[in-house]
Tab-separated table of C-alpha atoms in Angstrom:
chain	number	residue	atom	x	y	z
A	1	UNK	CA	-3.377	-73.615	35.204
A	2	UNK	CA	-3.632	-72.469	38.458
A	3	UNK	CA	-1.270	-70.623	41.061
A	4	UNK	CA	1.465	-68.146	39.574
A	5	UNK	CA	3.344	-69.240	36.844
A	6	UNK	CA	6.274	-67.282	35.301
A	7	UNK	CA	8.107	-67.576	32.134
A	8	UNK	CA	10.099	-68.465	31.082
A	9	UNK	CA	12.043	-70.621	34.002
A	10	UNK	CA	15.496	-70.138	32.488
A	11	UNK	CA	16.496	-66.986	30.716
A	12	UNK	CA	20.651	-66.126	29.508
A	13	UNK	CA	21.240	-63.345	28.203
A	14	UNK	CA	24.061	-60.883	26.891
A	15	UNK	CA	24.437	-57.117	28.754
A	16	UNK	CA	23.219	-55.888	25.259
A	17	UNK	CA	19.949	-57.671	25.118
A	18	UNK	CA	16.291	-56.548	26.114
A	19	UNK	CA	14.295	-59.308	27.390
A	20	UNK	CA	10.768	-59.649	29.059
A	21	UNK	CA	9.969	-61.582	32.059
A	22	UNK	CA	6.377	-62.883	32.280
A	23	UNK	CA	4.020	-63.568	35.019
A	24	UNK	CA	0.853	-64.388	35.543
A	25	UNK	CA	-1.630	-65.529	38.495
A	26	UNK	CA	-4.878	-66.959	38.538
A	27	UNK	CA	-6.164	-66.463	42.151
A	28	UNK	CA	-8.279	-63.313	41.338
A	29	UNK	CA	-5.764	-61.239	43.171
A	30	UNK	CA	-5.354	-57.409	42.938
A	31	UNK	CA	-1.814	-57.209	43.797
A	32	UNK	CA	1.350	-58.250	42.199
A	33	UNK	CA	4.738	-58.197	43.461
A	34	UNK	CA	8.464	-58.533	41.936
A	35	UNK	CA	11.230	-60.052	44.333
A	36	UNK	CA	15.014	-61.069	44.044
A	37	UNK	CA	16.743	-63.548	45.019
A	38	UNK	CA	20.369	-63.901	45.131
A	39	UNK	CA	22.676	-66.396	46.651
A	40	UNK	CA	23.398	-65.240	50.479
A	41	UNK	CA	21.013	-62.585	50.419
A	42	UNK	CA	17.200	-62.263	51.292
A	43	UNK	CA	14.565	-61.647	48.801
A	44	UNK	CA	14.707	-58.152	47.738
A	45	UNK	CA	11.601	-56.702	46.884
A	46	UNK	CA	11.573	-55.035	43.710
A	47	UNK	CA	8.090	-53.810	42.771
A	48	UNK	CA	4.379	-53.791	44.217
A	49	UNK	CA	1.693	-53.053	41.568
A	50	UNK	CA	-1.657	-52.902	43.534
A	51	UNK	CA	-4.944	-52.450	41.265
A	52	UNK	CA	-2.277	-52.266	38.226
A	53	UNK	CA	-0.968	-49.120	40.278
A	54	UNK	CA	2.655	-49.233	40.655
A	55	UNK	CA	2.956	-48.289	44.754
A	56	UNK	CA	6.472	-48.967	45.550
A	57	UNK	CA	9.625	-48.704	43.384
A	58	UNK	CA	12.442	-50.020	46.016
A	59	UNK	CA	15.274	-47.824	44.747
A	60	UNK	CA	15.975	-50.071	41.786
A	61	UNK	CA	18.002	-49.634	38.696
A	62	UNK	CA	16.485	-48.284	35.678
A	63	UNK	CA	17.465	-51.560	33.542
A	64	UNK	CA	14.822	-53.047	35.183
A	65	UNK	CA	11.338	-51.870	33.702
A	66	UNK	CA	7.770	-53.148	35.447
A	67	UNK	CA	4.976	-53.603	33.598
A	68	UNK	CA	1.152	-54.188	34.829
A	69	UNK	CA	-1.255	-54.024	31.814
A	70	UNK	CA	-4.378	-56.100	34.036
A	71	UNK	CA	-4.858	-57.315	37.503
A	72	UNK	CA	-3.687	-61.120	36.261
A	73	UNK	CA	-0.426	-59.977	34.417
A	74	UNK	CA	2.712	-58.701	35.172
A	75	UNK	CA	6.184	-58.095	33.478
A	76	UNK	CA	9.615	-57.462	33.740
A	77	UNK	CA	11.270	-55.690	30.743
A	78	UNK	CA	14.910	-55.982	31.062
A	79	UNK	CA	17.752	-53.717	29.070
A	80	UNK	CA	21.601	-53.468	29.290
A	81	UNK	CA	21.853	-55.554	32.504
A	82	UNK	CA	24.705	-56.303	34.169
A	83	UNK	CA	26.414	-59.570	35.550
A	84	UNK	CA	25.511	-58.819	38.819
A	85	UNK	CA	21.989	-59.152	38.375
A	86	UNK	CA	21.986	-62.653	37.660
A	87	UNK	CA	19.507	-64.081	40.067
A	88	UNK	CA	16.377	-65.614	40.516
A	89	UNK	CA	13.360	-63.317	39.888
A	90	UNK	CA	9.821	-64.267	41.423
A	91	UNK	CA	6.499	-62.755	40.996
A	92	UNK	CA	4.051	-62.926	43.509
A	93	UNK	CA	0.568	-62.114	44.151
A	94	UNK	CA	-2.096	-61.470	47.097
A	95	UNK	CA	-5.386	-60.467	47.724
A	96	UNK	CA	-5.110	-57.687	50.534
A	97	UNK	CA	-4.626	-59.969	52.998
A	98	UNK	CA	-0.729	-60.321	53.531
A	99	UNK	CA	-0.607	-63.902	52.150
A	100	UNK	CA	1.527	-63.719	49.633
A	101	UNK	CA	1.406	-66.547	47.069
A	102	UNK	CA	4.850	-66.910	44.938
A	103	UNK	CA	5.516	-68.184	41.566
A	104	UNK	CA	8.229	-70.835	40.646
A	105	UNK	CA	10.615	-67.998	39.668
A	106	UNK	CA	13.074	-67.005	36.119
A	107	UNK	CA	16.233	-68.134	36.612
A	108	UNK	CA	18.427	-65.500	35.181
A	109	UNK	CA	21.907	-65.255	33.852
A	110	UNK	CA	23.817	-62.484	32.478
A	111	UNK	CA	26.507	-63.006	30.437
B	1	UNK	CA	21.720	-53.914	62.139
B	2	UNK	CA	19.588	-55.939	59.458
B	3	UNK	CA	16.107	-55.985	60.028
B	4	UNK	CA	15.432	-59.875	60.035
B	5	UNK	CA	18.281	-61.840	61.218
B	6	UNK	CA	18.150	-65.650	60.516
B	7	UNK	CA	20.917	-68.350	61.163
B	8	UNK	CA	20.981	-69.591	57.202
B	9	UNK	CA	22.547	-73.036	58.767
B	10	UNK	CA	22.984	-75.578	57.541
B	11	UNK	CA	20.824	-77.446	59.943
B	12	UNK	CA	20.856	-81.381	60.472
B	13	UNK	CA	18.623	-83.340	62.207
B	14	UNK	CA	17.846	-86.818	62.142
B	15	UNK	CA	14.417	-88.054	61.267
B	16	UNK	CA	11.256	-88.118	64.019
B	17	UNK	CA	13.320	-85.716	65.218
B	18	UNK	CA	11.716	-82.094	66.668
B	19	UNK	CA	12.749	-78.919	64.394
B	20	UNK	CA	13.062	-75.573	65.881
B	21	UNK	CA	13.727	-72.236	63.333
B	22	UNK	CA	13.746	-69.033	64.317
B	23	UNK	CA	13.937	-65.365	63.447
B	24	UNK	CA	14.478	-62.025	65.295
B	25	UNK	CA	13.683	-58.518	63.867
B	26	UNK	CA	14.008	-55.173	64.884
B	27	UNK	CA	11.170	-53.662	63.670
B	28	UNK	CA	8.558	-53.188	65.816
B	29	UNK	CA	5.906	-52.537	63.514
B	30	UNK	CA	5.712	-55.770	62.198
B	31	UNK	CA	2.329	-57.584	62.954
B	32	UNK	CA	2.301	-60.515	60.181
B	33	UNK	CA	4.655	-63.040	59.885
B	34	UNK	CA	4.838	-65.504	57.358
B	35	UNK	CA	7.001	-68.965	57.240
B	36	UNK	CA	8.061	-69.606	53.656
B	37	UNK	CA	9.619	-73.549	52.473
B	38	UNK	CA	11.581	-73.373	49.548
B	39	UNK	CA	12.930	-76.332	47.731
B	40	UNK	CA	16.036	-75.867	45.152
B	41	UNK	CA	15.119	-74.553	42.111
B	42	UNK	CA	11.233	-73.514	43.453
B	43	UNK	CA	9.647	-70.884	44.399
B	44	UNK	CA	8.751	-69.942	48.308
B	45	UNK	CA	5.516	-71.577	49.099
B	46	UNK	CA	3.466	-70.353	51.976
B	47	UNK	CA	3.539	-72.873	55.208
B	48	UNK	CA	2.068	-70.849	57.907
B	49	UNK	CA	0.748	-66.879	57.964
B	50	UNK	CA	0.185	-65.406	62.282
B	51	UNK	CA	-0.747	-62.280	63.034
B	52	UNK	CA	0.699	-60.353	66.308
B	53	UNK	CA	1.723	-62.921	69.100
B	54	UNK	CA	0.726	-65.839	69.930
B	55	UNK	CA	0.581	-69.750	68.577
B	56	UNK	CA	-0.547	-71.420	65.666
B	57	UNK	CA	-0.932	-75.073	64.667
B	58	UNK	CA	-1.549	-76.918	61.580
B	59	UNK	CA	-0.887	-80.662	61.123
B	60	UNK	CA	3.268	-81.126	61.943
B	61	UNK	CA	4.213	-77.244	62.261
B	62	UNK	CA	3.414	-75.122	64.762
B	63	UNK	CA	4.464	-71.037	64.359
B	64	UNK	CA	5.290	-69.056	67.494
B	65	UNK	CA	5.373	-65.053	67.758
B	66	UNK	CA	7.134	-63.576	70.653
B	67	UNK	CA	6.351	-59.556	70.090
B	68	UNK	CA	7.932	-58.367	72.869
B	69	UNK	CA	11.106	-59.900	72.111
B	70	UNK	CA	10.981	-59.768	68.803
B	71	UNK	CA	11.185	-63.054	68.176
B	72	UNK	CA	9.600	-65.620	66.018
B	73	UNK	CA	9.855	-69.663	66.030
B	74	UNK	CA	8.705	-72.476	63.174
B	75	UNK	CA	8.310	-75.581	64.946
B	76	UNK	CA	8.595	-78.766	62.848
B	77	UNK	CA	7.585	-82.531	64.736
B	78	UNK	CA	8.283	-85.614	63.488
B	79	UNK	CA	10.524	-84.181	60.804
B	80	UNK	CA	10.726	-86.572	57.901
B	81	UNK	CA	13.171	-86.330	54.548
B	82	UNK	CA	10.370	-84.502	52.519
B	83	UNK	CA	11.079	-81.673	54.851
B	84	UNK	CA	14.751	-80.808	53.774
B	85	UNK	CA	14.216	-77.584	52.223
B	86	UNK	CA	15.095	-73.526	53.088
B	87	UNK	CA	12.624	-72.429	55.465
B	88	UNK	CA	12.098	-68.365	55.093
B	89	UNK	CA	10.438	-65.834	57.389
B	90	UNK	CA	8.953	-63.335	56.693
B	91	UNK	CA	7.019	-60.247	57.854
B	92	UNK	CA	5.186	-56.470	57.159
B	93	UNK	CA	3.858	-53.946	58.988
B	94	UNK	CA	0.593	-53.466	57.218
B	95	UNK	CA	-2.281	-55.800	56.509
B	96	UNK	CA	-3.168	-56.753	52.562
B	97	UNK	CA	0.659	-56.444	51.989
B	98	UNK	CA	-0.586	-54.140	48.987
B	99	UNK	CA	1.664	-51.725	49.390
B	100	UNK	CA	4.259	-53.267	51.870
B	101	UNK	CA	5.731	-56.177	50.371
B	102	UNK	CA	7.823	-58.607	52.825
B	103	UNK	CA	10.744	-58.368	54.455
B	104	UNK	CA	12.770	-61.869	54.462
B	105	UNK	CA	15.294	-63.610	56.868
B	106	UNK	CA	17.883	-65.181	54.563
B	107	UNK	CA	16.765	-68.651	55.050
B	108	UNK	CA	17.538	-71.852	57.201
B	109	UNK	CA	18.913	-74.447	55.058
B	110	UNK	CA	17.243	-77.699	56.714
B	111	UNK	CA	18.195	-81.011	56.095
B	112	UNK	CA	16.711	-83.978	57.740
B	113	UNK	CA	18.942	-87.604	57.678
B	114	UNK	CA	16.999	-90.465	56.465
């Protein structure tokens, strides 16, 4: 495969499940971002993990729980989420150089 | 004020016809700028990356950054139907975007009439 690719692409879920969002890049990048994106509103950026150092945390809620175990991977560990934050999540990646290459996104609802 | 204001449309032009999209920002700091084409259900993919002012061509787009005004353009020629999409802009203050992340526009919802 090559690009970004997330999984899964569609994701429901009740506001008492835990769930894990998945992505993963194969450009040899060594940074990794989490946006969202809701109807009528920009993408929000979430997370920036840069050498699989979290180095910005944009004032989001505590439901939503990053994970970077290697330069390639990167999660999204979700817990007790509420309706609003149905939305669709994208990963992206770049290689110090401000292009930022996105995945196809999780489209997430919360029930 | 919001930092990147863009008109989220909808926007219809007939085909061959010339697209203009734009953006203005209040940030000064920004230097990079980024134009993002989104079709439903995908994910932003990158159409055309400037740094500071200036012009910059490739094939049917051409990107425009106005620094003084704070204003950028995405210029589309000889739009066809493949084009209909949301166009995004986007921009940071730092280079390698490691630590900076984007900021958006909302998006221009573009559709060109067969």
């Amino acid at each position: 495969e090559t690009g970004v690719t997330q999984t899964p692409r569609h994701l429901v879920m009740g506001m008492t499940n835990k769930k894990s969002l998945k992505c993963e890049q194969h450009l040899g990048h060594n940074a990794m971002y989490w946006y969202k994106q809701s109807a009528k509103k920009p993408l929000e950026l979430m997370f920036v993990y840069s050498l699989e150092e979290r180095v910005e945390n944009n004032s989001v809620p505590s439901r939503f729980s990053p994970e970077c175990p290697n330069s390639s991977h990167l999660f999204l560990h979700l817990h007790t989420l509420q309706p609003e934050d149905s939305a669709l999540y994208l990963c992206a990646s770049s290689q110090a150089g401000n292009e930022q290459f996105f995945g196809p996104g999780t489209r997430l609802t919360v029930l | 004020q919001k930092e990147v204001e863009q008109d989220p449309g909808p926007l219809s032009v007939p085909e061959g016809a010339i697209v203009s999209l734009n953006c203005t920002y209040s940030n000064s700091a920004f230097q990079y700028f980024m134009w993002y084409r989104q079709y439903s259900r995908k994910g932003p993919e990158l159409l055309m990356y400037t740094y500071s002012s200036g012009n910059k061509e490739d094939g049917r787009f051409t990107a425009q950054v106005d620094k003084s005004s704070k204003y950028i353009s995405l210029f589309i020629r000889d739009s066809q139907p493949s084009d209909s999409a949301t166009y995004l802009c986007a921009m940071s203050a730092g280079s390698g975007g490691g630590a900076d992340g984007l900021t958006f526009g909302k998006g221009t919802h573009l559709i060109i009439q067969p």
